[in-house]
């Protein structure tokens, strides 16, 4: 089994030692490590004495500090062999590294703070800024966008321009506008709007004693009216006043 440690970063590994010829853990008084007892090999290279010696932590557990240079590889093998009269059984430790192109595992799953190495910009409910290159189909649906999620204040000027809309998409938007039935918008449409201009062209319009009246699609609800000024020398009309509700 391999211990996982950050590449080229000093670390401490922990392990038990067994007393020679026994089944019991070796305690601090059972073994005094010497320079040749602990050796390190990096990526299958030659073994060399470790820079540090094992230390007894208690209850038969020992530790060994590996310097950064000793963890500068993909896999580090540590051999612990009592070079003198054996006081302990042989032991070995394997260390796999992460976090570098030259490590055993280049990257590990991480949260945004670990990824950026700094705290991210917090938004509503702890969300963060992100830039998405592509999205799967049906990611944005009515159910996934809360009411008022998209408002004028949240969309920058020119955020959606001709370069952001494909021609086919722009045409679909235009087609939807042209096919929109006036009865869906007439109740709230301002007098000076395209919707009312279309009503004047396709809905009921009448001259009511010199007042031109435009009705909604039901033919009875008055939408707009304007005073007509007649001039006998310039028939039938020479002026149409600004429309009022």
mmCIF file of C-alpha atoms in Angstrom:
data_model
loop_
_atom_site.group_PDB
_atom_site.id
_atom_site.type_symbol
_atom_site.label_atom_id
_atom_site.label_comp_id
_atom_site.label_asym_id
_atom_site.label_seq_id
_atom_site.Cartn_x
_atom_site.Cartn_y
_atom_site.Cartn_z
ATOM 1 C CA UNK A 1 0.000 0.000 0.000
ATOM 2 C CA UNK A 2 1.311 3.440 -0.913
ATOM 3 C CA UNK A 3 1.189 6.534 1.250
ATOM 4 C CA UNK A 4 0.140 9.614 -0.733
ATOM 5 C CA UNK A 5 2.227 12.743 -0.248
ATOM 6 C CA UNK A 6 2.668 16.083 -2.038
ATOM 7 C CA UNK A 7 5.484 16.145 -4.581
ATOM 8 C CA UNK A 8 8.778 17.799 -3.581
ATOM 9 C CA UNK A 9 7.431 18.734 -0.153
ATOM 10 C CA UNK A 10 8.869 17.563 3.146
ATOM 11 C CA UNK A 11 6.592 15.089 4.866
ATOM 12 C CA UNK A 12 6.433 12.610 7.741
ATOM 13 C CA UNK A 13 5.456 8.962 7.325
ATOM 14 C CA UNK A 14 4.355 6.717 10.180
ATOM 15 C CA UNK A 15 4.800 2.963 10.503
ATOM 16 C CA UNK A 16 5.128 0.167 13.091
ATOM 17 C CA UNK A 17 8.306 -1.781 13.763
ATOM 18 C CA UNK A 18 8.309 -5.401 14.960
ATOM 19 C CA UNK A 19 10.904 -6.696 17.394
ATOM 20 C CA UNK A 20 13.247 -9.206 15.793
ATOM 21 C CA UNK A 21 12.012 -12.781 16.186
ATOM 22 C CA UNK A 22 8.815 -11.658 17.917
ATOM 23 C CA UNK A 23 5.306 -10.543 17.142
ATOM 24 C CA UNK A 24 5.409 -7.493 19.372
ATOM 25 C CA UNK A 25 5.929 -3.893 18.388
ATOM 26 C CA UNK A 26 9.392 -2.528 18.996
ATOM 27 C CA UNK A 27 9.448 0.209 21.594
ATOM 28 C CA UNK A 28 11.891 3.063 21.888
ATOM 29 C CA UNK A 29 14.231 1.062 24.086
ATOM 30 C CA UNK A 30 14.278 -1.921 21.739
ATOM 31 C CA UNK A 31 16.030 -0.258 18.817
ATOM 32 C CA UNK A 32 18.348 2.668 18.239
ATOM 33 C CA UNK A 33 18.341 3.490 14.496
ATOM 34 C CA UNK A 34 21.709 4.088 12.846
ATOM 35 C CA UNK A 35 22.591 5.949 9.652
ATOM 36 C CA UNK A 36 22.595 2.868 7.415
ATOM 37 C CA UNK A 37 19.347 1.458 8.780
ATOM 38 C CA UNK A 38 17.034 3.602 6.636
ATOM 39 C CA UNK A 39 17.550 4.071 2.903
ATOM 40 C CA UNK A 40 15.523 5.814 0.207
ATOM 41 C CA UNK A 41 15.124 5.081 -3.521
ATOM 42 C CA UNK A 42 13.431 7.540 -5.884
ATOM 43 C CA UNK A 43 11.675 6.102 -8.952
ATOM 44 C CA UNK A 44 13.675 2.883 -8.867
ATOM 45 C CA UNK A 45 17.031 4.591 -8.448
ATOM 46 C CA UNK A 46 19.862 3.466 -6.218
ATOM 47 C CA UNK A 47 19.151 3.361 -2.501
ATOM 48 C CA UNK A 48 20.894 5.965 -0.364
ATOM 49 C CA UNK A 49 20.846 6.685 3.346
ATOM 50 C CA UNK A 50 17.906 8.837 4.370
ATOM 51 C CA UNK A 51 18.593 12.356 5.572
ATOM 52 C CA UNK A 52 16.807 11.641 8.840
ATOM 53 C CA UNK A 53 16.502 8.667 11.170
ATOM 54 C CA UNK A 54 13.302 7.052 12.420
ATOM 55 C CA UNK A 55 11.941 8.299 15.733
ATOM 56 C CA UNK A 56 9.761 6.393 18.180
ATOM 57 C CA UNK A 57 6.400 8.099 18.654
ATOM 58 C CA UNK A 58 5.051 5.714 21.280
ATOM 59 C CA UNK A 59 3.243 2.378 21.539
ATOM 60 C CA UNK A 60 5.474 0.827 18.900
ATOM 61 C CA UNK A 61 4.726 3.457 16.255
ATOM 62 C CA UNK A 62 7.666 5.136 14.537
ATOM 63 C CA UNK A 63 8.008 8.108 12.219
ATOM 64 C CA UNK A 64 10.439 9.196 9.532
ATOM 65 C CA UNK A 65 10.772 12.717 8.148
ATOM 66 C CA UNK A 66 11.424 12.744 4.392
ATOM 67 C CA UNK A 67 12.974 15.957 3.116
ATOM 68 C CA UNK A 68 11.609 17.665 -0.006
ATOM 69 C CA UNK A 69 14.430 16.273 -2.159
ATOM 70 C CA UNK A 70 13.539 12.757 -1.018
ATOM 71 C CA UNK A 71 9.954 13.215 -2.240
ATOM 72 C CA UNK A 72 10.979 14.639 -5.616
ATOM 73 C CA UNK A 73 9.763 11.769 -7.783
ATOM 74 C CA UNK A 74 6.766 9.638 -8.679
ATOM 75 C CA UNK A 75 7.259 6.751 -6.233
ATOM 76 C CA UNK A 76 9.622 6.741 -3.270
ATOM 77 C CA UNK A 77 10.651 3.429 -1.701
ATOM 78 C CA UNK A 78 11.919 3.428 1.872
ATOM 79 C CA UNK A 79 13.738 0.345 3.149
ATOM 80 C CA UNK A 80 14.270 -0.054 6.889
ATOM 81 C CA UNK A 81 16.798 -2.787 7.631
ATOM 82 C CA UNK A 82 18.703 -2.934 10.894
ATOM 83 C CA UNK A 83 22.282 -3.033 9.652
ATOM 84 C CA UNK A 84 23.742 -4.169 12.969
ATOM 85 C CA UNK A 85 22.638 -7.171 15.025
ATOM 86 C CA UNK A 86 18.960 -7.226 14.187
ATOM 87 C CA UNK A 87 16.861 -5.637 16.890
ATOM 88 C CA UNK A 88 13.836 -5.224 14.588
ATOM 89 C CA UNK A 89 12.330 -6.987 11.611
ATOM 90 C CA UNK A 90 12.757 -5.452 8.164
ATOM 91 C CA UNK A 91 10.160 -2.878 7.092
ATOM 92 C CA UNK A 92 9.381 -1.008 3.889
ATOM 93 C CA UNK A 93 7.283 2.020 2.967
ATOM 94 C CA UNK A 94 6.086 3.161 -0.457
ATOM 95 C CA UNK A 95 5.201 6.804 -1.028
ATOM 96 C CA UNK A 96 3.331 8.010 -4.139
ATOM 97 C CA UNK A 97 3.385 11.722 -4.893
ATOM 98 C CA UNK A 98 0.789 14.133 -6.282
ATOM 99 C CA UNK A 99 0.466 17.748 -7.370
ATOM 100 C CA UNK A 100 3.099 18.030 -10.099
ATOM 101 C CA UNK A 101 3.599 16.967 -13.714
ATOM 102 C CA UNK A 102 6.491 14.808 -12.498
ATOM 103 C CA UNK A 103 4.518 13.177 -9.687
ATOM 104 C CA UNK A 104 2.675 9.866 -9.652
ATOM 105 C CA UNK A 105 -0.682 11.652 -9.670
ATOM 106 C CA UNK A 106 -0.545 15.056 -11.338
ATOM 107 C CA UNK A 107 -3.680 16.494 -9.760
ATOM 108 C CA UNK A 108 -6.202 15.551 -7.116
ATOM 109 C CA UNK A 109 -9.887 16.469 -6.942
ATOM 110 C CA UNK A 110 -10.036 19.866 -5.260
ATOM 111 C CA UNK A 111 -12.471 22.564 -4.270
ATOM 112 C CA UNK A 112 -12.341 25.994 -5.881
ATOM 113 C CA UNK A 113 -10.113 27.504 -3.188
ATOM 114 C CA UNK A 114 -7.519 24.751 -3.641
ATOM 115 C CA UNK A 115 -7.779 25.132 -7.399
ATOM 116 C CA UNK A 116 -7.268 28.904 -7.389
ATOM 117 C CA UNK A 117 -4.915 28.860 -4.348
ATOM 118 C CA UNK A 118 -6.888 31.855 -3.062
ATOM 119 C CA UNK A 119 -10.400 32.287 -1.738
ATOM 120 C CA UNK A 120 -12.888 32.644 -4.643
ATOM 121 C CA UNK A 121 -15.148 35.656 -5.106
ATOM 122 C CA UNK A 122 -18.247 34.797 -3.105
ATOM 123 C CA UNK A 123 -21.622 35.547 -4.690
ATOM 124 C CA UNK A 124 -25.177 34.809 -3.582
ATOM 125 C CA UNK A 125 -25.414 31.651 -1.442
ATOM 126 C CA UNK A 126 -21.679 31.062 -1.736
ATOM 127 C CA UNK A 127 -21.682 30.675 -5.511
ATOM 128 C CA UNK A 128 -18.602 31.727 -7.446
ATOM 129 C CA UNK A 129 -17.795 33.326 -10.783
ATOM 130 C CA UNK A 130 -17.233 30.823 -13.557
ATOM 131 C CA UNK A 131 -16.686 30.725 -17.288
ATOM 132 C CA UNK A 132 -18.276 27.777 -19.090
ATOM 133 C CA UNK A 133 -17.066 26.762 -22.518
ATOM 134 C CA UNK A 134 -20.022 24.502 -23.271
ATOM 135 C CA UNK A 135 -23.087 23.048 -21.570
ATOM 136 C CA UNK A 136 -25.022 19.838 -22.018
ATOM 137 C CA UNK A 137 -28.486 20.012 -23.539
ATOM 138 C CA UNK A 138 -31.380 21.006 -21.275
ATOM 139 C CA UNK A 139 -29.083 22.592 -18.668
ATOM 140 C CA UNK A 140 -31.003 25.869 -18.794
ATOM 141 C CA UNK A 141 -34.716 25.254 -18.383
ATOM 142 C CA UNK A 142 -37.590 27.174 -16.845
ATOM 143 C CA UNK A 143 -37.256 25.027 -13.733
ATOM 144 C CA UNK A 144 -33.536 25.769 -13.348
ATOM 145 C CA UNK A 145 -33.836 29.566 -13.607
ATOM 146 C CA UNK A 146 -35.492 31.311 -10.673
ATOM 147 C CA UNK A 147 -37.935 34.163 -11.152
ATOM 148 C CA UNK A 148 -36.103 37.439 -11.828
ATOM 149 C CA UNK A 149 -32.790 35.566 -12.187
ATOM 150 C CA UNK A 150 -32.118 37.497 -15.381
ATOM 151 C CA UNK A 151 -32.756 41.230 -15.115
ATOM 152 C CA UNK A 152 -31.423 44.320 -16.824
ATOM 153 C CA UNK A 153 -29.086 44.894 -13.878
ATOM 154 C CA UNK A 154 -27.540 41.443 -14.353
ATOM 155 C CA UNK A 155 -26.881 41.762 -18.089
ATOM 156 C CA UNK A 156 -24.076 44.085 -19.136
ATOM 157 C CA UNK A 157 -24.480 46.531 -22.000
ATOM 158 C CA UNK A 158 -23.909 44.730 -25.305
ATOM 159 C CA UNK A 159 -23.719 41.376 -23.513
ATOM 160 C CA UNK A 160 -25.884 40.003 -26.307
ATOM 161 C CA UNK A 161 -24.987 41.441 -29.698
ATOM 162 C CA UNK A 162 -24.806 40.289 -33.290
ATOM 163 C CA UNK A 163 -21.590 38.428 -32.585
ATOM 164 C CA UNK A 164 -23.225 36.475 -29.720
ATOM 165 C CA UNK A 165 -26.255 35.339 -31.735
ATOM 166 C CA UNK A 166 -26.012 32.972 -34.653
ATOM 167 C CA UNK A 167 -27.982 34.089 -37.717
ATOM 168 C CA UNK A 168 -30.408 31.197 -37.332
ATOM 169 C CA UNK A 169 -31.038 32.114 -33.688
ATOM 170 C CA UNK A 170 -31.650 35.766 -34.531
ATOM 171 C CA UNK A 171 -34.122 34.737 -37.243
ATOM 172 C CA UNK A 172 -35.998 32.512 -34.801
ATOM 173 C CA UNK A 173 -36.373 35.454 -32.426
ATOM 174 C CA UNK A 174 -37.652 37.681 -35.232
ATOM 175 C CA UNK A 175 -40.044 34.972 -36.410
ATOM 176 C CA UNK A 176 -41.433 34.571 -32.891
ATOM 177 C CA UNK A 177 -42.050 38.329 -32.656
ATOM 178 C CA UNK A 178 -43.799 38.441 -36.028
ATOM 179 C CA UNK A 179 -46.012 35.470 -35.147
ATOM 180 C CA UNK A 180 -46.970 36.807 -31.733
ATOM 181 C CA UNK A 181 -50.731 37.307 -31.505
ATOM 182 C CA UNK A 182 -51.669 40.809 -30.367
ATOM 183 C CA UNK A 183 -54.205 39.459 -27.885
ATOM 184 C CA UNK A 184 -51.239 38.227 -25.816
ATOM 185 C CA UNK A 185 -49.739 41.690 -25.351
ATOM 186 C CA UNK A 186 -52.370 44.325 -26.168
ATOM 187 C CA UNK A 187 -53.610 44.799 -22.598
ATOM 188 C CA UNK A 188 -50.240 46.042 -21.335
ATOM 189 C CA UNK A 189 -48.749 47.466 -24.535
ATOM 190 C CA UNK A 190 -48.077 51.237 -24.388
ATOM 191 C CA UNK A 191 -49.934 53.428 -26.870
ATOM 192 C CA UNK A 192 -46.727 54.318 -28.687
ATOM 193 C CA UNK A 193 -45.628 50.739 -29.330
ATOM 194 C CA UNK A 194 -45.298 48.391 -32.270
ATOM 195 C CA UNK A 195 -48.125 46.281 -30.864
ATOM 196 C CA UNK A 196 -50.598 49.168 -31.098
ATOM 197 C CA UNK A 197 -49.343 50.067 -34.577
ATOM 198 C CA UNK A 198 -50.143 46.505 -35.632
ATOM 199 C CA UNK A 199 -53.569 46.732 -33.978
ATOM 200 C CA UNK A 200 -54.305 49.816 -36.064
ATOM 201 C CA UNK A 201 -53.444 47.852 -39.179
ATOM 202 C CA UNK A 202 -55.350 44.635 -38.448
ATOM 203 C CA UNK A 203 -57.927 45.369 -35.747
ATOM 204 C CA UNK A 204 -61.085 47.448 -35.636
ATOM 205 C CA UNK A 205 -60.606 51.184 -36.331
ATOM 206 C CA UNK A 206 -63.387 53.763 -36.612
ATOM 207 C CA UNK A 207 -63.979 57.497 -36.961
ATOM 208 C CA UNK A 208 -66.149 58.497 -34.022
ATOM 209 C CA UNK A 209 -67.218 62.096 -34.648
ATOM 210 C CA UNK A 210 -63.751 63.238 -35.640
ATOM 211 C CA UNK A 211 -61.932 60.946 -33.219
ATOM 212 C CA UNK A 212 -60.151 57.955 -34.671
ATOM 213 C CA UNK A 213 -60.475 54.984 -32.334
ATOM 214 C CA UNK A 214 -58.411 51.796 -32.412
ATOM 215 C CA UNK A 215 -59.749 48.744 -30.583
ATOM 216 C CA UNK A 216 -58.157 45.623 -29.182
ATOM 217 C CA UNK A 217 -58.632 42.305 -30.945
ATOM 218 C CA UNK A 218 -61.990 41.691 -29.239
ATOM 219 C CA UNK A 219 -63.331 44.614 -31.287
ATOM 220 C CA UNK A 220 -64.916 46.332 -28.301
ATOM 221 C CA UNK A 221 -62.123 47.337 -25.915
ATOM 222 C CA UNK A 222 -60.786 50.774 -26.823
ATOM 223 C CA UNK A 223 -57.007 50.800 -26.970
ATOM 224 C CA UNK A 224 -56.144 54.160 -28.526
ATOM 225 C CA UNK A 225 -57.847 57.216 -29.904
ATOM 226 C CA UNK A 226 -56.703 60.400 -31.592
ATOM 227 C CA UNK A 227 -58.412 63.515 -32.861
ATOM 228 C CA UNK A 228 -58.709 63.891 -36.626
ATOM 229 C CA UNK A 229 -58.555 67.342 -38.214
ATOM 230 C CA UNK A 230 -60.359 67.690 -41.551
ATOM 231 C CA UNK A 231 -59.527 70.206 -44.280
ATOM 232 C CA UNK A 232 -62.029 70.534 -47.155
ATOM 233 C CA UNK A 233 -59.221 71.504 -49.523
ATOM 234 C CA UNK A 234 -57.026 68.556 -48.544
ATOM 235 C CA UNK A 235 -59.302 65.538 -48.350
ATOM 236 C CA UNK A 236 -59.824 63.404 -46.478
ATOM 237 C CA UNK A 237 -57.468 64.442 -43.651
ATOM 238 C CA UNK A 238 -54.538 66.745 -43.201
ATOM 239 C CA UNK A 239 -53.564 65.781 -39.669
ATOM 240 C CA UNK A 240 -53.863 62.973 -37.137
ATOM 241 C CA UNK A 241 -53.160 63.927 -33.528
ATOM 242 C CA UNK A 242 -50.890 61.953 -31.224
ATOM 243 C CA UNK A 243 -52.732 58.908 -29.912
ATOM 244 C CA UNK A 244 -53.979 58.755 -26.318
ATOM 245 C CA UNK A 245 -55.292 55.909 -24.246
#
